C-alpha positions as a printed NumPy array, in Angstrom:
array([[ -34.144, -106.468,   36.807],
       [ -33.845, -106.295,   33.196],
       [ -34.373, -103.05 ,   30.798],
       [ -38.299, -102.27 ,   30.22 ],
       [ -39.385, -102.275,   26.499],
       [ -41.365,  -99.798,   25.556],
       [ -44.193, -100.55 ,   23.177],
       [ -46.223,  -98.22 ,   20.644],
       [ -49.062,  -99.505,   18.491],
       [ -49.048,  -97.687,   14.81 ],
       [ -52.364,  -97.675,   14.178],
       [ -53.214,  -95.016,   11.414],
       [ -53.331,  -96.712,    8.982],
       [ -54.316,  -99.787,   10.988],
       [ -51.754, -101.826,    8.678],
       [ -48.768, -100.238,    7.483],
       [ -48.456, -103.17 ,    4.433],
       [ -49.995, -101.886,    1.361],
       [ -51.885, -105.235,    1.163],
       [ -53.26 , -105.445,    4.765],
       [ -56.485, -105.008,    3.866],
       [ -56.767, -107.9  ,    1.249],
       [ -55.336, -110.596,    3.641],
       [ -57.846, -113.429,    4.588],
       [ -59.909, -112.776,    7.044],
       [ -58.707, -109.072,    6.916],
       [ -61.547, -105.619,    8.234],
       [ -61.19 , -103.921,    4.881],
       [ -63.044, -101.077,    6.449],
       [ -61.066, -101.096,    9.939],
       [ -58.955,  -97.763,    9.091],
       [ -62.494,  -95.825,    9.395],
       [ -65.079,  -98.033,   11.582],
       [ -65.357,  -97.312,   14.786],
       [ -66.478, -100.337,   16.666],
       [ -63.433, -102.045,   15.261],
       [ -61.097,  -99.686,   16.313],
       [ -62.611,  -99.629,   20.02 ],
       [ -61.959, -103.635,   20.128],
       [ -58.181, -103.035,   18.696],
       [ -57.369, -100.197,   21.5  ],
       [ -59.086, -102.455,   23.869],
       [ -56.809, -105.354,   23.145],
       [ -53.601, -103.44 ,   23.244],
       [ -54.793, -101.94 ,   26.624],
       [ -54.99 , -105.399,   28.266],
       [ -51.384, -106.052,   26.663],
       [ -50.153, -103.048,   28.458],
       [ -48.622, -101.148,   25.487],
       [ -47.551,  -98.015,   25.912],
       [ -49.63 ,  -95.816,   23.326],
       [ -51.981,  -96.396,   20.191],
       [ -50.627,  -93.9  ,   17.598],
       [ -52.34 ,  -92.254,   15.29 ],
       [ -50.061,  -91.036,   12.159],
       [ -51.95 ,  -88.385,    9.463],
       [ -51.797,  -87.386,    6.64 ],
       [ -53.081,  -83.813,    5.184],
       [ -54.063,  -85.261,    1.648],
       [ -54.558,  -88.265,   -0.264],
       [ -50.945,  -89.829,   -0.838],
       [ -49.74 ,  -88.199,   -4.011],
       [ -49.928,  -91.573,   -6.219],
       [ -51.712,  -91.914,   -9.917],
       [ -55.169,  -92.594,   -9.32 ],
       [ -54.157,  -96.45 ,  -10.267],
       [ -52.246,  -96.869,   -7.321],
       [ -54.258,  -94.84 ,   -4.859],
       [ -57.449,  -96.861,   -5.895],
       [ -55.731,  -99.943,   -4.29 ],
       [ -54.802,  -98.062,   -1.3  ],
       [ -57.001,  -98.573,    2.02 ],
       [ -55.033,  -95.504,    3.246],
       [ -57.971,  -92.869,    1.315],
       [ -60.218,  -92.457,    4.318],
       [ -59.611,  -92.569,    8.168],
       [ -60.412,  -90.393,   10.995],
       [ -59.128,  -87.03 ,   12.552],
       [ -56.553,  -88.31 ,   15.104],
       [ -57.673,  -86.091,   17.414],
       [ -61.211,  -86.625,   17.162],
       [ -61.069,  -90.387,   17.299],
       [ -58.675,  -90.494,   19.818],
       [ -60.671,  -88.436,   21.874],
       [ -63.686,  -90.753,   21.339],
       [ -61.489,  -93.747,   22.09 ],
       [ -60.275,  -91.883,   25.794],
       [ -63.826,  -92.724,   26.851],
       [ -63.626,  -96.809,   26.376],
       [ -60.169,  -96.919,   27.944],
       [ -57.858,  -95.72 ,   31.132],
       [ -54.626,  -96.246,   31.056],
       [ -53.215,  -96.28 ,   27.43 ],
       [ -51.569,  -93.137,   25.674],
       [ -53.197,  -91.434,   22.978],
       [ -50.668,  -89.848,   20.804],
       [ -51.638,  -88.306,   17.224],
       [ -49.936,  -86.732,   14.296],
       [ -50.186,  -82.459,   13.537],
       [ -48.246,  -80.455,   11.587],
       [ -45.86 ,  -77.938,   12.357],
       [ -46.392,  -76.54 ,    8.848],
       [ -50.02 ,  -76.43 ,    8.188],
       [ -51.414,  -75.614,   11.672],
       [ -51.168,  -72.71 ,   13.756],
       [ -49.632,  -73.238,   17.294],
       [ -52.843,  -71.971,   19.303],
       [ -55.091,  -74.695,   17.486],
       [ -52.51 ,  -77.661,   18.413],
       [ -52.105,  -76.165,   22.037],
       [ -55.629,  -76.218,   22.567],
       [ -56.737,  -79.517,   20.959],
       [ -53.732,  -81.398,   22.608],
       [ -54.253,  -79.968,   26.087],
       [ -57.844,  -80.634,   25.907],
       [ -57.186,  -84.123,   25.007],
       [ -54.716,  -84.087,   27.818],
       [ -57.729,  -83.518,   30.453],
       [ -60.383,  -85.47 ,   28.74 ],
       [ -57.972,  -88.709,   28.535],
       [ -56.789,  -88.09 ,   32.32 ],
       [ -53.316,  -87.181,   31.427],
       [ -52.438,  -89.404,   28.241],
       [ -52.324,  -87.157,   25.247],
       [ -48.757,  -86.926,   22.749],
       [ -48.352,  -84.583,   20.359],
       [ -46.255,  -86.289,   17.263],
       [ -44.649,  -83.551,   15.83 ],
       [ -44.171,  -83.354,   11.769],
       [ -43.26 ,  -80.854,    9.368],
       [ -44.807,  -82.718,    6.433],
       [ -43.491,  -83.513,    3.652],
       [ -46.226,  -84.312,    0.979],
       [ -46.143,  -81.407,   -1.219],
       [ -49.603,  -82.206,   -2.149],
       [ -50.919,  -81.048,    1.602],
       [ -49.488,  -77.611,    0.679],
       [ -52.163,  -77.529,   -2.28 ],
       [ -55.01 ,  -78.243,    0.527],
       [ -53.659,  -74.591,    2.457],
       [ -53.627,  -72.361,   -0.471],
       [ -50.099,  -72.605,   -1.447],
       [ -48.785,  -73.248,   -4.98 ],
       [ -45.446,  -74.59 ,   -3.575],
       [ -44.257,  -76.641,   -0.949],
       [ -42.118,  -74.915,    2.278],
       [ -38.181,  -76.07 ,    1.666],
       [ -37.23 ,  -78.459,    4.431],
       [ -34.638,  -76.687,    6.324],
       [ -36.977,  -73.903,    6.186],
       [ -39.841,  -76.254,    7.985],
       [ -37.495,  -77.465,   10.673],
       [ -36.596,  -73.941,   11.201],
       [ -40.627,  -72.87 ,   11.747],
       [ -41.035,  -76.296,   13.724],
       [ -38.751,  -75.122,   16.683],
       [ -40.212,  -71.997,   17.016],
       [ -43.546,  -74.095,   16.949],
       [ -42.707,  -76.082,   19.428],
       [ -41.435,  -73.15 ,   21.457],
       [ -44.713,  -71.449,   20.986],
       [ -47.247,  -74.256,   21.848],
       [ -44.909,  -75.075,   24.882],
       [ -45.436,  -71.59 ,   25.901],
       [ -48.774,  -71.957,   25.561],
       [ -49.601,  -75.14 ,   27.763],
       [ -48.059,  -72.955,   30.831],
       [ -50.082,  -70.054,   30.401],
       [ -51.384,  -71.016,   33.811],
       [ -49.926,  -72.162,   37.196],
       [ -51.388,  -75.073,   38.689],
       [ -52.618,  -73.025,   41.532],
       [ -54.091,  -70.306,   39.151],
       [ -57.794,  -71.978,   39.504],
       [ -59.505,  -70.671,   42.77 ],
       [ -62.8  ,  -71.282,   41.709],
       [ -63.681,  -69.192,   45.17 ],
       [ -67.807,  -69.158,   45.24 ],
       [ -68.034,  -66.855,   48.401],
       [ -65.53 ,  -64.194,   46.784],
       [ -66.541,  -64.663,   43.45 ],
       [ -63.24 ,  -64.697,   42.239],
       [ -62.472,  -68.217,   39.654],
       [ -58.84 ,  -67.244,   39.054],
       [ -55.647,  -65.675,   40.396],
       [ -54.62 ,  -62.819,   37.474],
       [ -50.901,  -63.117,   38.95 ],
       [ -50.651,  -66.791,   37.865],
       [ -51.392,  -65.995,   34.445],
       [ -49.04 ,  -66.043,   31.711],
       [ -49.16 ,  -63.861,   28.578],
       [ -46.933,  -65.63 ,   25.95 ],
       [ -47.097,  -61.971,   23.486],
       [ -44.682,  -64.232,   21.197],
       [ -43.321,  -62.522,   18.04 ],
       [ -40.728,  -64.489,   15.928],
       [ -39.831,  -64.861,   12.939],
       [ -42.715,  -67.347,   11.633],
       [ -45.129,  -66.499,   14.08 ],
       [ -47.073,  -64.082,   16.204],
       [ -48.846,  -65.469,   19.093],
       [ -50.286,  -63.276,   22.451],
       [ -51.968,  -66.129,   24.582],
       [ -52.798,  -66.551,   26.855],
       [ -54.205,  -70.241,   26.596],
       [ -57.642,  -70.688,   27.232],
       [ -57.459,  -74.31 ,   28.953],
       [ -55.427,  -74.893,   31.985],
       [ -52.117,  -76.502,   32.097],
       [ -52.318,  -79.785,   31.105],
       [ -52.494,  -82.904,   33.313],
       [ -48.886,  -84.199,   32.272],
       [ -47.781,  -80.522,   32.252],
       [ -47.312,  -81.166,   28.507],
       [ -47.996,  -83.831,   26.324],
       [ -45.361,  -85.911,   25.25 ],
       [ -43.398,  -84.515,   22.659],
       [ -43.043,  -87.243,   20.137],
       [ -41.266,  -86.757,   16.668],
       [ -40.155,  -88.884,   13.599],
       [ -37.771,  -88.422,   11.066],
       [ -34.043,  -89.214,   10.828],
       [ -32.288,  -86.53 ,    8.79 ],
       [ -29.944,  -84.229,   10.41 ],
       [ -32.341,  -81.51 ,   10.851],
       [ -34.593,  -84.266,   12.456],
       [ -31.872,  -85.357,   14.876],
       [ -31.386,  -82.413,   15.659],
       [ -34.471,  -81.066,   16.472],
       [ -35.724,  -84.459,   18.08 ],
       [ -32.251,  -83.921,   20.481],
       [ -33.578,  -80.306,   21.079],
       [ -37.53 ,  -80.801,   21.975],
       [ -38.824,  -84.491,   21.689],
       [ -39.175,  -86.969,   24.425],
       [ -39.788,  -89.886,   22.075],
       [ -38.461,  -90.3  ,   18.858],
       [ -40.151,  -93.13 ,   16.272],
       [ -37.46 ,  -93.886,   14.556],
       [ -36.429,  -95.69 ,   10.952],
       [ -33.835,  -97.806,   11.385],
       [ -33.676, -100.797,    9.496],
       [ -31.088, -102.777,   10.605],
       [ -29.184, -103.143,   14.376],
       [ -26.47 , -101.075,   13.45 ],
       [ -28.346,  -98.485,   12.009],
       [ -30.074,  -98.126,   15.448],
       [ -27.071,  -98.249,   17.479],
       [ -25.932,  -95.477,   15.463],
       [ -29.225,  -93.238,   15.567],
       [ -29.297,  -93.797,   19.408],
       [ -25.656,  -93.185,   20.044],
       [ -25.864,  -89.867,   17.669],
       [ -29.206,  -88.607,   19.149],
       [ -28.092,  -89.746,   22.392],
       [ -25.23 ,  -87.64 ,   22.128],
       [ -26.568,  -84.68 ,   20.956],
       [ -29.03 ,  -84.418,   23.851],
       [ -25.552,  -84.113,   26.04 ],
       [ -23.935,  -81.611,   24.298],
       [ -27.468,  -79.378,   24.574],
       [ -27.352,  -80.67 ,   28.509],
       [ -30.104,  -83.054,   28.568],
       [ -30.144,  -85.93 ,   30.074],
       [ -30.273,  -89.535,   27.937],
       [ -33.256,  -90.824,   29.696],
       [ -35.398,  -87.856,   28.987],
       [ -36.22 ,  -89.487,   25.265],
       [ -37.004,  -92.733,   24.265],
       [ -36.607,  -93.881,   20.591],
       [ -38.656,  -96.901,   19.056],
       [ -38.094,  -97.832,   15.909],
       [ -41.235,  -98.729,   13.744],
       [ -41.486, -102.478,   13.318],
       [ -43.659, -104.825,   10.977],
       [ -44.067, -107.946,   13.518],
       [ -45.587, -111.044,   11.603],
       [ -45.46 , -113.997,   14.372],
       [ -46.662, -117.637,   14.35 ],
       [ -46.359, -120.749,   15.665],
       [ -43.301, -122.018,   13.664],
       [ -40.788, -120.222,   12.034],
       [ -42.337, -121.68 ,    8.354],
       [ -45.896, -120.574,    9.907],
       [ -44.783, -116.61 ,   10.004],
       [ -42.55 , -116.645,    6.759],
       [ -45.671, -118.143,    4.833],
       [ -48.001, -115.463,    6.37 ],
       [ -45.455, -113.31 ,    5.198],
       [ -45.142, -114.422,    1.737],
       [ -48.501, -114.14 ,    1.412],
       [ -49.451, -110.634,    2.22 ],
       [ -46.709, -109.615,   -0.353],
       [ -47.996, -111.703,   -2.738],
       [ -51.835, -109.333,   -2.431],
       [ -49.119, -106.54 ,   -3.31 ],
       [ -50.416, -105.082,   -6.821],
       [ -47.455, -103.906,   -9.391],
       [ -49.496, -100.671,   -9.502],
       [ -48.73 ,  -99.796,   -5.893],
       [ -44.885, -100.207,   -6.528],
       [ -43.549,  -97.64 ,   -8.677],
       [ -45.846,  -95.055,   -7.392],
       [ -44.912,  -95.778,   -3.714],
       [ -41.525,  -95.589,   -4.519],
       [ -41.643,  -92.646,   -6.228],
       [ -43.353,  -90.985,   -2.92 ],
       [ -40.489,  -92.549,   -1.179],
       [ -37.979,  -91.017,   -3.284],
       [ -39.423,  -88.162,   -3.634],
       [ -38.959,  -88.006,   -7.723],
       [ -41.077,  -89.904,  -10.104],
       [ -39.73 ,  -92.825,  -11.173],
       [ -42.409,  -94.053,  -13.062],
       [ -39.614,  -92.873,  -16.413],
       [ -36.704,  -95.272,  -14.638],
       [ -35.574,  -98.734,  -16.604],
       [ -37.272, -101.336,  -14.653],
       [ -34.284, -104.009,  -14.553],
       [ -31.873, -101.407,  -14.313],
       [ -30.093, -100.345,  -10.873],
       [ -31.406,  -96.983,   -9.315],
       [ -30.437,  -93.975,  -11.287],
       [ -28.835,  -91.231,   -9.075],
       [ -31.409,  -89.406,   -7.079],
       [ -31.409,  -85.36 ,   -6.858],
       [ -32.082,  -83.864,   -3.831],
       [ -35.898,  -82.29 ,   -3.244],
       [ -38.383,  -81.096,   -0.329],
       [ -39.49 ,  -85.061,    0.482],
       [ -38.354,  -86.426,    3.473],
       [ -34.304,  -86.732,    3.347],
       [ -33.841,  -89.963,    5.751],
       [ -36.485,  -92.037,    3.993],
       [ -34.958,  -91.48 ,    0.588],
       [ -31.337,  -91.469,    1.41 ],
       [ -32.267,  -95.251,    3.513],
       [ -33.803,  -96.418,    0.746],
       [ -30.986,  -95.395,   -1.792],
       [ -27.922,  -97.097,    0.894],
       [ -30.696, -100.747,    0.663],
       [ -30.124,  -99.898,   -3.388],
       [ -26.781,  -99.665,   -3.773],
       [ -25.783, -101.87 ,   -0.741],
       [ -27.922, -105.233,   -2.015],
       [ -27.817, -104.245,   -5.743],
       [ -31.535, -104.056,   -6.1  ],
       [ -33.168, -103.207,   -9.676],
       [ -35.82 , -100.597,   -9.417],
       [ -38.498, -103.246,  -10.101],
       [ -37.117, -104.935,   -7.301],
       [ -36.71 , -102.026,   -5.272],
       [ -40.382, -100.951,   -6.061],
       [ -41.223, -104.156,   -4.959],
       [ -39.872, -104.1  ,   -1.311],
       [ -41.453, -100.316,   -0.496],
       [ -44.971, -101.665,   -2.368],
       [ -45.563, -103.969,    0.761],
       [ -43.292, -102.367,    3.649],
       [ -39.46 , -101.079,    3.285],
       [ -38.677, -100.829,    6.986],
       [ -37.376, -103.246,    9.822],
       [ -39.21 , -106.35 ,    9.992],
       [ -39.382, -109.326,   12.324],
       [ -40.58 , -112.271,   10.888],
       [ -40.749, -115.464,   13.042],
       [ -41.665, -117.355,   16.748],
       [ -42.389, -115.657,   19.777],
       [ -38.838, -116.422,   21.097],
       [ -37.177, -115.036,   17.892],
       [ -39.509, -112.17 ,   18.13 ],
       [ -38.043, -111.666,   21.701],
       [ -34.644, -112.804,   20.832],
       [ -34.692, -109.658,   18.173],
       [ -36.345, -106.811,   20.341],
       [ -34.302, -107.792,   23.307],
       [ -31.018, -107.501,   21.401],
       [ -31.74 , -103.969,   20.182],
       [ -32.665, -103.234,   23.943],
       [ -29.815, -104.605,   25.447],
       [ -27.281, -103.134,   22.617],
       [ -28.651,  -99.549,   22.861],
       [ -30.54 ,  -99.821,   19.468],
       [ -33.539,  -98.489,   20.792],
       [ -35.751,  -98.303,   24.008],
       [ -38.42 , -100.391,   22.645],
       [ -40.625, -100.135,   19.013],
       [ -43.693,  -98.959,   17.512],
       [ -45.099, -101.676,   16.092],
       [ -46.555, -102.293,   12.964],
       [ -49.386, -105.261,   12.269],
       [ -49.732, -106.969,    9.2  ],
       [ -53.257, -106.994,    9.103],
       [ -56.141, -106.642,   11.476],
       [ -57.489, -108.245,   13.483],
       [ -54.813, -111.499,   12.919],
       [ -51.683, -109.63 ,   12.93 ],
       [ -53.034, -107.358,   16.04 ],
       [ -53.922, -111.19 ,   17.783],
       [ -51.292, -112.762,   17.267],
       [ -48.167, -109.824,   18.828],
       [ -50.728, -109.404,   21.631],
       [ -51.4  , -113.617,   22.597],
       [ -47.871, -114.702,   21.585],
       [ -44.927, -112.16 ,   21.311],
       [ -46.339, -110.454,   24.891],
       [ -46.571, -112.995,   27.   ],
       [ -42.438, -114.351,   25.77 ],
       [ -41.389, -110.846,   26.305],
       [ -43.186, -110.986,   29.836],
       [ -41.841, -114.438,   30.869],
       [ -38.935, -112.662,   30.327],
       [ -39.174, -109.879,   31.994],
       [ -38.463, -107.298,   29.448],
       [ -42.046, -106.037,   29.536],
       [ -44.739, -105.065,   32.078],
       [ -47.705, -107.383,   33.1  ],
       [ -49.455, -104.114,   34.575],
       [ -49.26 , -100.308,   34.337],
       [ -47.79 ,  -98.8  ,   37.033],
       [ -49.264,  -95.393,   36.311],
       [ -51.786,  -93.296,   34.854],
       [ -50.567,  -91.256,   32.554],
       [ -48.604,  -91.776,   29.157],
       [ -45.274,  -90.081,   30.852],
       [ -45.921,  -92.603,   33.914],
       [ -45.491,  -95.368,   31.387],
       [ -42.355,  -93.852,   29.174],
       [ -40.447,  -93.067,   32.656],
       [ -40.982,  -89.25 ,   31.735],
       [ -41.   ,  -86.431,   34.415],
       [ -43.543,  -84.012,   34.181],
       [ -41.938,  -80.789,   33.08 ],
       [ -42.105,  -77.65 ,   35.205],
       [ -43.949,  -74.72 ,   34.649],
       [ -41.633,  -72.272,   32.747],
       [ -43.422,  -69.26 ,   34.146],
       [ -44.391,  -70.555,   37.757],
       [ -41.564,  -72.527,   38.698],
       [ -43.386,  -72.908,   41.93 ],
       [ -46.751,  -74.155,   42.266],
       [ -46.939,  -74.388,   38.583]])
């Protein structure tokens, strides 16, 4: 039997292309209406992905008001809220959602996630982010954003912390004994009393142990603290590689840095984000292509790269070649990708601005079978486990992976026709992790 793909649905915002929203036929509103993002989850259950993601953001993206005015991105849900909403319409399908390591305290995401966790039936993941938009720091109270080493360095003591958390309790804790009058054991009770150097947490939780014992531990980011950390805590990694042998390199690095800490390769899975436009013909999916970047306003390019960058470029010559780029607090693997596709392709910065306006990242443009032809090389050449994939627009883009790229990766056997499980580790081949406290009956 062939290798399984594994398959993630990006779906905050619903289209990752700046212009999804203005392609024909397009649900302007679908980022933040309800009904439409019931019948999207409901689609992409009966295709078997994996997990509908839900990405966030803890302001408005730090663009001139020009740029963000064209940008559908300005209002959406609470992950969290709407994903616990959406548990109720579906069964089987993983609910994963963005929180921050830096803004949020670890009781509030050990709570929320584990009470997703038991409201979904065991499908909740945690996508763990430092953040990098310095404007979220002005929505906290601070004046300046955390450094990034020193976020990574709060992050896995976060992670250690809400980890702690989810076993407060053993499985067995709950005797809910009506004769005695006694709900719960005391001696399967777990008093975290955590004091580090970013944080000071007592616990106990006040939710039992989740269903999945945790959530899964997702993560993206491809610096070397990112590696790093995702080698250290994360069971899925959403990765950022544009091209094959990027990929094979992330996995093999990652790969290997889970066996030097003694973990075993199959205990993450990393899926590279993907923009999939498909059609009927090869023309058919480059002209839907060609036109969603042509909806791409110039105002949305030089302030998206200068997010991207992390600098503002709005100063740089337009038909010059990227100037060098210092180093700052904004994401280190998004900036230092973009400057390699620069310098390696000898882009202009108008040209350059012009690419992240619309979508920077890996792209597969084309048939069903080249669709399949793609995803099953990256599979089969350790490039990833599978992808998160990105639509063009909704509800067309959504459609057309789900009626024609699912079935060809299904004839082929590369992808399930049904789940065989019920929980969001059932589906990534994840074991559910023992209690840390109650290694028995825990």
């Amino acid at each position: 039997m062939p290798k399984q793909l594994h398959l993630g649905a990006f779906m905050r915002p619903v289209g990752i292309h700046t212009a999804w929203w203005r392609y024909p036929g397009a649900y302007p509103d679908a980022n933040f209406n309800l009904q439409h993002l019931v019948g999207f989850i409901k689609k992409l259950e009966a295709a078997r992905f994996d997990a509908f993601f839900m990405a966030d953001h803890l302001a408005v993206l730090n663009m001139p008001v020009e740029a963000l005015r064209r940008s559908a991105t300005a209002t959406s849900f609470e992950p969290l809220t709407l994903l616990s909403a959406l548990a109720m319409v579906t069964e089987r399908i993983g609910l994963v959602a963005t929180a921050s390591t830096t803004f949020d305290e670890p009781y509030h995401i050990a709570r929320r996630f584990a009470s997703l966790d038991h409201i979904s039936g065991g499908r909740a993941g945690w996508n763990v982010v430092t953040t990098s938009n310095p404007d979220a720091a002005l929505n906290f109270g601070l004046t300046d954003h955390v450094e990034h080493d020193e976020r990574y360095r709060r992050a896995r003591e976060f992670h250690s912390v809400v980890t702690g958390l989810w076993d407060s309790w053993a499985d067995d804790a709950w005797l809910k004994d009506q004769a005695s009058g006694i709900f719960f054991d005391p001696a399967r009770m777990h008093v975290l009393d955590h004091k580090g150097e970013h944080l000071s947490v007592r616990g106990p939780l006040n939710i039992a142990r989740p269903i999945q014992g945790w959530p899964v531990i997702v993560q993206a980011g491809a610096s070397d603290a990112g590696r790093q950390l995702a080698a250290e805590t994360a069971e899925v990694v959403f990765g950022s590689s544009r091209t094959i042998e990027d990929g094979r390199s992330f996995h093999k690095d990652v790969k290997a840095r889970m066996a030097a800490l003694g973990r075993a390769p199959g205990q993450l899975k990393i899926l590279p984000g993907a923009l999939v436009i498909a059609g009927r013909t090869t023309k058919e999916a480059q002209e839907k292509k060609a036109l969603l970047d042509s909806l791409v306003h110039a105002e949305s390019g030089i302030p998206n790269l200068s997010i991207r960058l992390g600098v503002d470029a709005s100063g740089f010559e337009l038909d010059a070649p990227l100037p060098d780029i210092p180093e700052t607090n904004q994401s280190q693997s998004g900036r230092a990708t973009l400057v390699a596709l620069a310098r390696r392709d000898n882009l202009t910065v108008r040209q350059l601005a012009q690419l992240v306006g619309g979508y920077g990242g890996l792209q597969m443009v084309g048939t069903p079978g080249e669709i399949a032809d793609t995803m099953q090389e990256w599979l089969e050449s350790e490039a990833s486990d599978g992808f998160n994939i990105m639509f063009p627009t909704v509800p067309a883009g959504l459609d057309d992976f789900v009626e024609l790229v699912v079935p060809e990766l299904q004839r082929r056997g590369l992808y399930r026709r049904e789940y065989e499980g019920t929980t969001l580790r059932d589906h990534l081949g994840l074991e559910r992790p023992a209690n840390q406290f109650f290694p028995t009956g825990g």
